[in-house]
Amino acid sequence: MIIGKTKSVCPVCLRVVDAQKRSEKDGIYLDKRCAEHGAFSSLIWEGNLASYLRWNSENTAVDPPREGRAPEKGCPRDCGLCTEHLRKGCCMLLELTRRCNLRCPVCFAAAGEAPKPDLSLEEIEKQYEYLMAHGGPFNIQLSGGEPTVRDDLPRIIRMGLEKGFTFFQLNTNGLRLAAEPGYAETLREAGLNTVFLQFDALDDSVYVTLRGRALLEEKKRCIEACAAAGLGVVLVPVIARGVNEDQVGAILRFALENAPAVRGVHFQPLSYFGRCALARPERPITIPKLLALIEEQTDGLLHASDFYGGGAESAYCSFHASYRIREDGSLKPLPRRQSGGCCTSSDDSRTSVAEQWSGFVPAFDGDDALTETSALDAFLEQARRSTFAVSGMVFQDAWNLDLERLRRCHICEVDSRYGMVPFCAYNLTNQNGEALYR
Amino acid sequence: MAAEKNYYTIDPQGKLMCVKCGVPLEKGKAKFMYLDNGFPVELPVCPRCGFVYVPEELALGKVASVERALEDK
């Protein structure tokens, strides 16, 4: 049964094509046909129609880009952002370098291949200024390549603070944080809030497959260093069919054992773009599949029903649950809220993510000569530290791209040539690895 | 509709004054209570009648956050 129409791209030539969503017993599929390259079909939801429709918590409020440009070529070729886009943005990725100290068989940024020169400090300054002029401040994700290969990283963070940004997360493999004494402190003192740590398993064979070598001990050392320095850590596992689906529960248990330094887990089912040594499976991991894995592998600690879809972005791009860790180690799912737990706009989302993922949040500075409220601060900090977040984002590739979802994207890559480009447009590659924007 | 009653004024020097007693508010002990939890704080208090002034940004900010966290417990 056909349940909806949208637009997508041909995975061979990336031409925009009509697409339709089809409901079958075993899931929801996105079907499309390119006049030149034929028909394509991709599983987008592993569940029945009722579960698909029930998941939709889409917020239809208007929250468009600031100073968007007029579209010319049509979505997804006008990014920067254009006025047809529906979200102003929450988190912005700055790709500080294309260099990397690993050579992962799986890398959306295809880092390390004939790397261009690093972004200069002047270019980074211009990008910060561009962001402030187009709806900033946003949360900043310092990314790459591997951003810690740059020795001026602390200076880049301080520059961002001076420009008015308040939340910085480091997208890293953790190798330098694990190896270099004092490095975590240096980044923390510069203003870094969170380490977004690639963490795919508690089994080194998985790292060999996805990252090219054993890494578990270094990951653990990185977490220890961040904890000692007061940096929040979010574990970011890529989950690939046939590689590490069985690691979901172990990762969650490890994260809870290392809370509150580990603030949460953010799953990213593998997307088939950039450099990807793995073949795209017939049934890639969808949101319901991942929630089922979470429930099956955590012995009743977490349940699929604890989770809900994104509020600011498309509900079908992400999932999220927040928990209070009780003293006995059990988890209490926290209710979804209009603000805080659930985000209804890019700004709500930005604040909520920053509070949950940071290692430390400065107390509200409202006290004066007649007011002293540190007891409230202490309680709030304790409550924040006992909150644990489990979330995930399902990126789109050339096979399952839905332009309706893309228009609600609020995670963008910053590129001096274009401006702010939604993540899944920026990283989109065809089956030969050719990109629209990179 | 009755006029909104003011319990305090701000004098030209920016000092908070108790309307009823006509004296400046002073830093004094107070306690927020919610769901069997108490939080000792210090706030501007009238030294005569005990009126406690709670700044709006405190009530809508930190205090509201504490209430939500307690409701989640």
Short mmCIF file of C-alpha atoms in Angstrom, two decimals:
data_model
loop_
_atom_site.label_atom_id
_atom_site.label_comp_id
_atom_site.label_asym_id
_atom_site.label_seq_id
_atom_site.Cartn_x
_atom_site.Cartn_y
_atom_site.Cartn_z
CA MET A 1 0.00 0.00 0.00
CA ILE A 2 1.34 3.45 -0.96
CA ILE A 3 1.23 5.73 2.07
CA GLY A 4 2.91 8.92 0.90
CA LYS A 5 4.88 10.72 -1.75
CA THR A 6 8.13 12.63 -1.49
CA LYS A 7 11.26 13.26 -3.52
CA SER A 8 14.63 11.57 -3.39
CA VAL A 9 17.69 11.18 -5.62
CA CYS A 10 18.96 8.50 -7.95
CA PRO A 11 21.82 6.68 -6.17
CA VAL A 12 23.75 6.56 -9.46
CA CYS A 13 23.46 10.10 -10.87
CA LEU A 14 21.99 11.98 -7.85
CA ARG A 15 19.28 13.46 -10.06
CA VAL A 16 16.14 14.34 -8.10
CA VAL A 17 13.40 11.78 -8.65
CA ASP A 18 9.84 11.24 -7.41
CA ALA A 19 9.62 8.74 -4.59
CA GLN A 20 6.85 7.03 -2.71
CA LYS A 21 6.57 5.32 0.62
CA ARG A 22 5.14 1.83 0.55
CA SER A 23 3.88 -0.10 3.53
CA GLU A 24 4.50 -3.85 3.62
CA LYS A 25 4.08 -6.44 6.36
CA ASP A 26 7.77 -6.29 7.27
CA GLY A 27 8.30 -2.55 7.06
CA ILE A 28 8.03 0.74 5.20
CA TYR A 29 9.99 1.15 1.96
CA LEU A 30 11.04 4.16 -0.10
CA ASP A 31 10.64 3.39 -3.82
CA LYS A 32 11.91 5.52 -6.69
CA ARG A 33 12.77 5.27 -10.35
CA CYS A 34 15.36 7.12 -12.37
CA ALA A 35 14.58 7.35 -16.10
CA GLU A 36 18.17 6.45 -16.88
CA HIS A 37 19.21 4.12 -14.08
CA GLY A 38 16.07 2.22 -13.18
CA ALA A 39 14.16 1.44 -9.99
CA PHE A 40 15.47 1.48 -6.41
CA SER A 41 13.84 0.51 -3.15
CA SER A 42 15.12 0.94 0.38
CA LEU A 43 13.80 -0.13 3.78
CA ILE A 44 13.22 2.99 5.92
CA TRP A 45 11.25 1.58 8.87
CA GLU A 46 11.31 -1.93 10.27
CA GLY A 47 7.81 -2.11 11.66
CA ASN A 48 4.17 -1.92 10.68
CA LEU A 49 2.28 1.11 9.43
CA ALA A 50 0.67 1.86 12.81
CA SER A 51 4.07 2.04 14.51
CA TYR A 52 5.40 4.25 11.71
CA LEU A 53 2.52 6.71 11.97
CA ARG A 54 2.53 6.67 15.78
CA TRP A 55 6.18 7.68 15.84
CA ASN A 56 5.48 10.97 14.07
CA SER A 57 5.85 13.78 16.57
CA GLU A 58 6.79 16.34 14.00
CA ASN A 59 6.63 19.90 15.05
CA THR A 60 5.16 22.02 12.30
CA ALA A 61 6.07 25.39 13.82
CA VAL A 62 8.03 27.62 11.46
CA ASP A 63 11.68 28.02 12.40
CA PRO A 64 13.38 28.97 9.13
CA PRO A 65 17.00 29.93 8.47
CA ARG A 66 18.04 33.49 9.11
CA GLU A 67 19.07 35.34 5.96
CA GLY A 68 18.38 32.29 3.76
CA ARG A 69 19.24 32.58 0.08
CA ALA A 70 16.73 32.28 -2.76
CA PRO A 71 16.62 28.77 -4.25
CA GLU A 72 17.72 28.39 -7.87
CA LYS A 73 18.42 24.75 -8.72
CA GLY A 74 16.01 23.04 -6.32
CA CYS A 75 16.60 20.94 -3.20
CA PRO A 76 19.18 19.50 -2.41
CA ARG A 77 21.40 21.67 -4.64
CA ASP A 78 20.79 25.12 -3.11
CA CYS A 79 22.11 24.49 0.36
CA GLY A 80 23.68 27.21 2.28
CA LEU A 81 20.79 27.42 3.61
CA CYS A 82 18.00 28.43 1.23
CA THR A 83 14.63 29.94 2.08
CA GLU A 84 12.86 26.63 1.36
CA HIS A 85 14.64 25.04 4.33
CA LEU A 86 12.44 24.70 7.41
CA ARG A 87 14.90 24.85 10.30
CA LYS A 88 17.39 27.52 11.26
CA GLY A 89 19.91 25.04 12.70
CA CYS A 90 21.00 23.69 16.06
CA CYS A 91 24.47 22.16 15.77
CA MET A 92 27.10 23.29 13.30
CA LEU A 93 30.07 21.14 12.29
CA LEU A 94 33.35 22.86 11.57
CA GLU A 95 35.68 20.55 9.67
CA LEU A 96 38.95 21.93 10.97
CA THR A 97 41.15 19.50 9.09
CA ARG A 98 40.96 16.65 6.60
CA ARG A 99 43.95 14.95 8.22
CA CYS A 100 43.45 11.98 10.52
CA ASN A 101 45.59 9.73 12.70
CA LEU A 102 43.47 6.71 11.80
CA ARG A 103 42.45 5.39 8.43
CA CYS A 104 39.01 3.92 9.15
CA PRO A 105 37.51 1.64 6.51
CA VAL A 106 34.29 3.54 7.34
CA CYS A 107 34.44 7.35 7.30
CA PHE A 108 31.70 9.69 6.15
CA ALA A 109 34.26 12.46 5.65
CA ALA A 110 36.61 10.16 3.72
CA ALA A 111 39.35 11.72 5.84
CA GLY A 112 42.98 11.33 5.00
CA GLU A 113 42.53 10.94 1.24
CA ALA A 114 44.71 13.58 -0.46
CA PRO A 115 43.98 16.00 2.37
CA LYS A 116 43.57 19.66 1.53
CA PRO A 117 45.34 22.18 3.76
CA ASP A 118 43.72 22.74 7.15
CA LEU A 119 41.25 25.60 7.51
CA SER A 120 43.25 28.69 8.44
CA LEU A 121 42.44 30.56 11.64
CA GLU A 122 41.21 33.44 9.47
CA GLU A 123 38.80 31.12 7.67
CA ILE A 124 37.58 29.69 10.97
CA GLU A 125 37.02 33.19 12.31
CA LYS A 126 35.00 34.03 9.20
CA GLN A 127 32.93 30.87 9.63
CA TYR A 128 32.15 31.77 13.25
CA GLU A 129 31.14 35.26 12.13
CA TYR A 130 29.01 33.86 9.33
CA LEU A 131 27.19 31.64 11.82
CA MET A 132 26.54 34.50 14.23
CA ALA A 133 25.10 36.54 11.35
CA HIS A 134 22.85 33.65 10.29
CA GLY A 135 21.02 32.74 13.48
CA GLY A 136 23.86 32.04 15.92
CA PRO A 137 24.90 31.17 18.49
CA PHE A 138 24.65 27.49 17.61
CA ASN A 139 26.21 24.51 19.32
CA ILE A 140 29.58 23.95 17.71
CA GLN A 141 30.90 20.52 16.83
CA LEU A 142 34.62 20.63 16.14
CA SER A 143 35.11 17.94 13.56
CA GLY A 144 37.33 16.75 10.75
CA GLY A 145 39.25 14.63 9.92
CA GLU A 146 40.52 14.26 13.43
CA PRO A 147 40.45 17.75 14.97
CA THR A 148 43.00 16.94 17.68
CA VAL A 149 45.77 16.67 15.07
CA ARG A 150 45.70 20.47 15.09
CA ASP A 151 47.85 21.92 17.87
CA ASP A 152 45.89 25.19 17.78
CA LEU A 153 42.61 23.50 18.79
CA PRO A 154 42.47 25.29 22.20
CA ARG A 155 42.90 28.60 20.41
CA ILE A 156 40.06 27.74 18.00
CA ILE A 157 37.76 27.02 20.96
CA ARG A 158 38.70 30.28 22.67
CA MET A 159 38.08 32.16 19.45
CA GLY A 160 34.58 30.67 19.30
CA LEU A 161 33.89 31.73 22.88
CA GLU A 162 35.00 35.26 22.05
CA LYS A 163 32.62 35.28 19.08
CA GLY A 164 29.69 34.42 21.37
CA PHE A 165 29.33 30.63 21.12
CA THR A 166 28.85 28.80 24.39
CA PHE A 167 28.84 25.06 23.71
CA PHE A 168 31.65 23.12 22.03
CA GLN A 169 31.75 19.40 21.41
CA LEU A 170 34.75 17.61 20.01
CA ASN A 171 34.10 14.90 17.45
CA THR A 172 37.09 12.66 18.06
CA ASN A 173 38.54 9.17 18.02
CA GLY A 174 40.07 9.98 21.44
CA LEU A 175 43.63 8.87 20.64
CA ARG A 176 45.35 12.10 21.61
CA LEU A 177 43.19 12.53 24.73
CA ALA A 178 44.24 9.02 25.77
CA ALA A 179 47.93 9.48 25.01
CA GLU A 180 48.84 12.99 26.10
CA PRO A 181 48.81 13.80 29.81
CA GLY A 182 47.16 17.17 30.50
CA TYR A 183 45.56 17.47 27.05
CA ALA A 184 42.00 16.98 28.37
CA GLU A 185 42.61 19.74 30.96
CA THR A 186 43.99 22.02 28.27
CA LEU A 187 40.85 21.61 26.16
CA ARG A 188 38.59 21.96 29.18
CA GLU A 189 40.33 25.17 30.21
CA ALA A 190 39.99 26.51 26.66
CA GLY A 191 36.21 26.05 26.94
CA LEU A 192 35.45 22.60 25.55
CA ASN A 193 32.28 21.10 27.08
CA THR A 194 31.94 17.64 25.65
CA VAL A 195 33.90 14.92 23.97
CA PHE A 196 31.81 13.18 21.31
CA LEU A 197 33.79 9.95 21.35
CA GLN A 198 33.67 7.36 18.60
CA PHE A 199 32.98 4.21 20.60
CA ASP A 200 31.75 1.26 18.58
CA ALA A 201 32.12 -1.72 20.89
CA LEU A 202 33.69 -3.35 23.89
CA ASP A 203 35.23 -5.88 21.52
CA ASP A 204 38.40 -5.06 19.63
CA SER A 205 37.45 -7.14 16.59
CA VAL A 206 34.77 -4.54 15.86
CA TYR A 207 37.35 -1.76 15.94
CA VAL A 208 39.51 -3.71 13.52
CA THR A 209 36.57 -3.95 11.09
CA LEU A 210 35.32 -0.36 11.39
CA ARG A 211 38.49 1.54 12.37
CA GLY A 212 41.34 -0.56 11.05
CA ARG A 213 42.90 -1.57 14.38
CA ALA A 214 42.26 -2.46 18.02
CA LEU A 215 41.33 0.66 20.04
CA LEU A 216 39.39 -0.34 23.14
CA GLU A 217 42.14 0.33 25.70
CA GLU A 218 42.77 3.78 24.24
CA LYS A 219 39.05 4.55 24.36
CA LYS A 220 38.99 3.66 28.05
CA ARG A 221 42.04 5.80 28.78
CA CYS A 222 40.43 8.71 26.94
CA ILE A 223 37.30 8.45 29.10
CA GLU A 224 39.41 8.37 32.27
CA ALA A 225 41.30 11.48 31.19
CA CYS A 226 38.10 13.35 30.33
CA ALA A 227 36.47 12.36 33.63
CA ALA A 228 39.47 13.63 35.58
CA ALA A 229 39.41 16.91 33.65
CA GLY A 230 35.64 17.48 34.06
CA LEU A 231 34.84 17.03 30.39
CA GLY A 232 31.54 15.35 29.59
CA VAL A 233 31.79 12.32 27.33
CA VAL A 234 29.13 11.07 24.95
CA LEU A 235 29.79 7.64 23.49
CA VAL A 236 29.02 7.60 19.78
CA PRO A 237 28.73 4.09 18.35
CA VAL A 238 28.29 3.50 14.66
CA ILE A 239 26.11 0.40 14.44
CA ALA A 240 26.54 -1.69 11.32
CA ARG A 241 24.46 -4.68 10.28
CA GLY A 242 26.48 -7.86 10.73
CA VAL A 243 29.35 -6.11 12.57
CA ASN A 244 28.33 -4.81 16.01
CA GLU A 245 24.56 -5.10 16.43
CA ASP A 246 25.33 -7.37 19.39
CA GLN A 247 27.30 -4.61 21.17
CA VAL A 248 24.39 -2.24 21.86
CA GLY A 249 23.63 -3.53 25.37
CA ALA A 250 27.29 -3.79 26.38
CA ILE A 251 27.93 -0.20 25.28
CA LEU A 252 24.95 1.06 27.29
CA ARG A 253 26.00 -0.84 30.41
CA PHE A 254 29.57 0.43 30.09
CA ALA A 255 28.28 3.99 29.67
CA LEU A 256 26.13 3.71 32.80
CA GLU A 257 29.07 2.30 34.77
CA ASN A 258 31.03 5.39 33.74
CA ALA A 259 28.28 7.96 34.41
CA PRO A 260 28.19 10.82 35.24
CA ALA A 261 31.44 11.44 33.35
CA VAL A 262 29.78 9.62 30.47
CA ARG A 263 26.70 11.74 29.92
CA GLY A 264 24.99 9.45 27.45
CA VAL A 265 25.17 7.36 24.31
CA HIS A 266 24.38 8.66 20.84
CA PHE A 267 23.91 5.84 18.32
CA GLN A 268 24.53 6.35 14.64
CA PRO A 269 23.42 3.46 12.44
CA LEU A 270 25.92 3.19 9.61
CA SER A 271 25.12 5.34 6.59
CA TYR A 272 26.41 4.35 3.24
CA PHE A 273 28.19 7.48 2.09
CA GLY A 274 31.74 8.80 2.01
CA ARG A 275 34.34 6.04 2.41
CA CYS A 276 32.48 2.87 3.28
CA ALA A 277 34.14 -0.50 2.93
CA LEU A 278 30.95 -2.32 3.87
CA ALA A 279 28.29 -3.20 1.32
CA ARG A 280 24.88 -1.67 1.94
CA PRO A 281 22.71 -4.47 3.35
CA GLU A 282 19.20 -5.16 2.11
CA ARG A 283 17.84 -4.29 5.54
CA PRO A 284 19.89 -1.43 6.98
CA ILE A 285 19.33 -0.58 10.64
CA THR A 286 16.28 1.62 11.11
CA ILE A 287 15.00 3.33 14.27
CA PRO A 288 12.64 0.50 15.36
CA LYS A 289 15.37 -2.08 14.80
CA LEU A 290 17.84 -0.20 16.95
CA LEU A 291 15.26 0.35 19.70
CA ALA A 292 14.52 -3.38 19.62
CA LEU A 293 18.24 -4.14 19.99
CA ILE A 294 18.44 -1.74 22.96
CA GLU A 295 15.52 -3.45 24.67
CA GLU A 296 16.66 -7.01 23.91
CA GLN A 297 20.21 -6.46 25.15
CA THR A 298 19.60 -4.52 28.39
CA ASP A 299 17.55 -7.05 30.40
CA GLY A 300 14.63 -4.75 31.10
CA LEU A 301 16.72 -1.71 32.00
CA LEU A 302 15.67 0.24 28.91
CA HIS A 303 12.55 -0.22 26.81
CA ALA A 304 11.74 0.74 23.23
CA SER A 305 8.66 2.51 24.57
CA ASP A 306 10.87 4.95 26.54
CA PHE A 307 11.90 6.60 23.27
CA TYR A 308 10.37 9.24 21.06
CA GLY A 309 11.26 10.92 17.79
CA GLY A 310 12.93 14.27 17.33
CA GLY A 311 10.79 17.34 17.82
CA ALA A 312 12.80 20.03 16.09
CA GLU A 313 14.08 17.88 13.23
CA SER A 314 12.04 15.24 11.41
CA ALA A 315 10.82 12.63 13.91
CA TYR A 316 12.14 9.98 11.53
CA CYS A 317 15.73 11.26 11.80
CA SER A 318 16.32 10.69 15.47
CA PHE A 319 15.26 9.10 18.75
CA HIS A 320 15.81 10.11 22.32
CA ALA A 321 15.13 9.16 25.93
CA SER A 322 16.34 10.69 29.18
CA TYR A 323 16.64 8.74 32.40
CA ARG A 324 17.23 9.47 36.03
CA ILE A 325 19.81 7.04 37.42
CA ARG A 326 18.45 5.92 40.77
CA GLU A 327 20.78 5.13 43.67
CA ASP A 328 20.26 1.37 43.16
CA GLY A 329 21.40 1.71 39.55
CA SER A 330 17.95 1.29 38.03
CA LEU A 331 16.70 3.82 35.51
CA LYS A 332 13.61 5.95 35.59
CA PRO A 333 12.53 7.25 32.18
CA LEU A 334 11.88 10.97 32.39
CA PRO A 335 8.72 12.38 30.89
CA ARG A 336 8.87 14.15 27.60
CA ARG A 337 8.59 17.87 28.15
CA GLN A 338 7.76 20.87 26.05
CA SER A 339 11.17 22.22 26.88
CA GLY A 340 14.16 20.32 28.10
CA GLY A 341 13.35 16.69 27.33
CA CYS A 342 11.66 17.42 24.06
CA CYS A 343 12.71 20.13 21.71
CA THR A 344 10.30 22.04 19.61
CA SER A 345 12.70 24.45 17.95
CA SER A 346 16.34 24.57 17.01
CA ASP A 347 17.04 26.85 19.98
CA ASP A 348 15.30 24.51 22.46
CA SER A 349 17.26 21.62 21.05
CA ARG A 350 20.54 23.51 21.29
CA THR A 351 20.06 24.36 24.97
CA SER A 352 18.83 20.94 25.96
CA VAL A 353 21.72 19.13 24.27
CA ALA A 354 24.26 21.48 25.83
CA GLU A 355 22.88 20.94 29.34
CA GLN A 356 22.72 17.17 29.04
CA TRP A 357 26.05 16.52 27.37
CA SER A 358 28.31 18.98 29.19
CA GLY A 359 30.68 17.81 31.89
CA PHE A 360 29.99 20.92 33.87
CA VAL A 361 27.40 23.70 33.58
CA PRO A 362 28.13 27.05 35.20
CA ALA A 363 25.53 28.00 37.82
CA PHE A 364 22.96 30.67 36.97
CA ASP A 365 24.70 33.87 37.89
CA GLY A 366 21.81 35.81 39.41
CA ASP A 367 22.90 36.24 42.99
CA ASP A 368 23.63 39.74 44.27
CA ALA A 369 24.34 41.45 47.60
CA LEU A 370 20.94 40.42 49.00
CA THR A 371 20.55 36.98 47.37
CA GLU A 372 22.33 33.67 47.91
CA THR A 373 20.90 30.56 46.24
CA SER A 374 23.76 28.07 46.06
CA ALA A 375 21.58 25.32 47.60
CA LEU A 376 19.40 25.42 44.49
CA ASP A 377 22.49 25.28 42.24
CA ALA A 378 23.86 22.28 44.08
CA PHE A 379 20.57 20.41 43.77
CA LEU A 380 20.24 21.24 40.08
CA GLU A 381 23.79 20.11 39.35
CA GLN A 382 23.19 16.85 41.23
CA ALA A 383 19.95 16.29 39.27
CA ARG A 384 21.74 17.03 36.00
CA ARG A 385 24.55 14.65 36.80
CA SER A 386 22.15 11.82 37.59
CA THR A 387 20.44 12.29 34.22
CA PHE A 388 21.54 9.95 31.47
CA ALA A 389 20.58 10.38 27.83
CA VAL A 390 20.28 7.77 25.13
CA SER A 391 19.74 9.07 21.65
CA GLY A 392 20.53 8.38 18.06
CA MET A 393 20.42 9.82 14.62
CA VAL A 394 19.74 7.95 11.42
CA PHE A 395 21.54 9.74 8.65
CA GLN A 396 20.29 9.51 5.10
CA ASP A 397 22.23 8.26 2.13
CA ALA A 398 21.55 8.27 -1.62
CA TRP A 399 19.32 5.20 -1.26
CA ASN A 400 16.94 6.38 1.46
CA LEU A 401 17.18 10.18 1.14
CA ASP A 402 13.80 11.84 1.66
CA LEU A 403 13.92 15.53 0.77
CA GLU A 404 11.01 16.24 3.15
CA ARG A 405 13.22 15.03 6.01
CA LEU A 406 16.21 16.90 4.66
CA ARG A 407 14.33 20.22 4.72
CA ARG A 408 13.88 19.82 8.48
CA CYS A 409 17.53 19.03 9.14
CA HIS A 410 19.13 21.18 11.84
CA ILE A 411 22.62 19.67 11.87
CA CYS A 412 24.73 21.46 9.30
CA GLU A 413 28.28 21.39 8.00
CA VAL A 414 29.88 24.79 7.61
CA ASP A 415 31.70 25.32 4.32
CA SER A 416 33.09 28.69 3.29
CA ARG A 417 31.95 28.12 -0.31
CA TYR A 418 28.28 27.53 0.55
CA GLY A 419 27.48 28.51 4.13
CA MET A 420 25.56 25.99 6.24
CA VAL A 421 24.82 22.72 4.46
CA PRO A 422 22.56 20.09 6.09
CA PHE A 423 24.68 17.12 7.12
CA CYS A 424 22.98 14.58 4.87
CA ALA A 425 23.23 16.86 1.83
CA TYR A 426 26.87 17.68 2.50
CA ASN A 427 27.90 14.07 2.88
CA LEU A 428 25.67 12.66 0.18
CA THR A 429 27.61 10.59 -2.31
CA ASN A 430 26.44 8.44 -5.19
CA GLN A 431 27.31 4.75 -5.50
CA ASN A 432 30.71 5.72 -6.94
CA GLY A 433 31.54 7.94 -3.98
CA GLU A 434 31.01 11.22 -5.89
CA ALA A 435 29.63 14.05 -3.74
CA LEU A 436 27.35 17.02 -4.32
CA TYR A 437 29.16 19.36 -1.95
CA ARG A 438 32.44 17.94 -0.75
CA MET B 1 -10.67 44.74 38.67
CA ALA B 2 -8.67 45.58 41.78
CA ALA B 3 -5.34 47.29 41.22
CA GLU B 4 -2.33 45.01 41.55
CA LYS B 5 -1.01 45.28 45.08
CA ASN B 6 2.66 46.15 45.45
CA TYR B 7 4.56 44.86 48.44
CA TYR B 8 7.81 46.55 47.61
CA THR B 9 9.14 49.61 45.82
CA ILE B 10 12.56 50.47 44.46
CA ASP B 11 13.87 53.80 45.72
CA PRO B 12 15.94 56.18 43.54
CA GLN B 13 19.17 54.51 44.76
CA GLY B 14 17.88 51.13 43.56
CA LYS B 15 17.21 49.88 47.10
CA LEU B 16 14.26 47.54 47.66
CA MET B 17 11.79 48.98 50.19
CA CYS B 18 8.93 47.23 52.02
CA VAL B 19 5.74 49.18 51.18
CA LYS B 20 3.93 48.18 54.39
CA CYS B 21 6.76 49.03 56.81
CA GLY B 22 8.62 51.69 54.78
CA VAL B 23 12.04 50.17 55.55
CA PRO B 24 14.74 48.76 53.24
CA LEU B 25 14.76 45.00 52.68
CA GLU B 26 17.81 43.23 54.08
CA LYS B 27 19.54 39.98 53.25
CA GLY B 28 17.83 37.30 55.33
CA LYS B 29 17.34 33.56 55.59
CA ALA B 30 14.46 31.92 53.74
CA LYS B 31 13.59 28.41 52.64
CA PHE B 32 12.00 27.10 49.46
CA MET B 33 9.85 24.04 50.21
CA TYR B 34 8.52 21.71 47.52
CA LEU B 35 7.44 18.07 47.67
CA ASP B 36 9.00 17.45 51.09
CA ASN B 37 12.30 19.05 50.09
CA GLY B 38 13.66 22.23 51.59
CA PHE B 39 16.34 24.50 50.16
CA PRO B 40 17.86 27.13 52.48
CA VAL B 41 18.61 30.35 50.62
CA GLU B 42 19.13 34.01 51.42
CA LEU B 43 16.84 36.61 49.88
CA PRO B 44 15.82 40.24 50.44
CA VAL B 45 13.57 40.18 53.54
CA CYS B 46 11.74 42.95 55.45
CA PRO B 47 13.32 43.06 58.92
CA ARG B 48 9.98 44.12 60.46
CA CYS B 49 7.16 42.11 58.85
CA GLY B 50 9.19 39.27 57.37
CA PHE B 51 8.05 39.85 53.76
CA VAL B 52 10.34 37.91 51.42
CA TYR B 53 11.12 39.24 47.96
CA VAL B 54 11.63 36.56 45.27
CA PRO B 55 13.11 38.04 42.06
CA GLU B 56 11.07 37.06 39.01
CA GLU B 57 14.06 35.62 37.13
CA LEU B 58 14.81 33.39 40.13
CA ALA B 59 11.21 32.14 40.34
CA LEU B 60 10.95 31.44 36.62
CA GLY B 61 14.52 30.17 36.32
CA LYS B 62 16.24 28.16 38.98
CA VAL B 63 13.20 27.59 41.20
CA ALA B 64 11.08 26.33 38.30
CA SER B 65 13.94 24.03 37.26
CA VAL B 66 14.20 22.62 40.78
CA GLU B 67 10.45 21.97 40.82
CA ARG B 68 10.63 20.08 37.52
CA ALA B 69 13.60 18.01 38.73
CA LEU B 70 11.75 17.08 41.94
CA GLU B 71 8.65 16.10 39.96
CA ASP B 72 10.88 13.77 37.88
CA LYS B 73 12.40 12.05 40.89
#
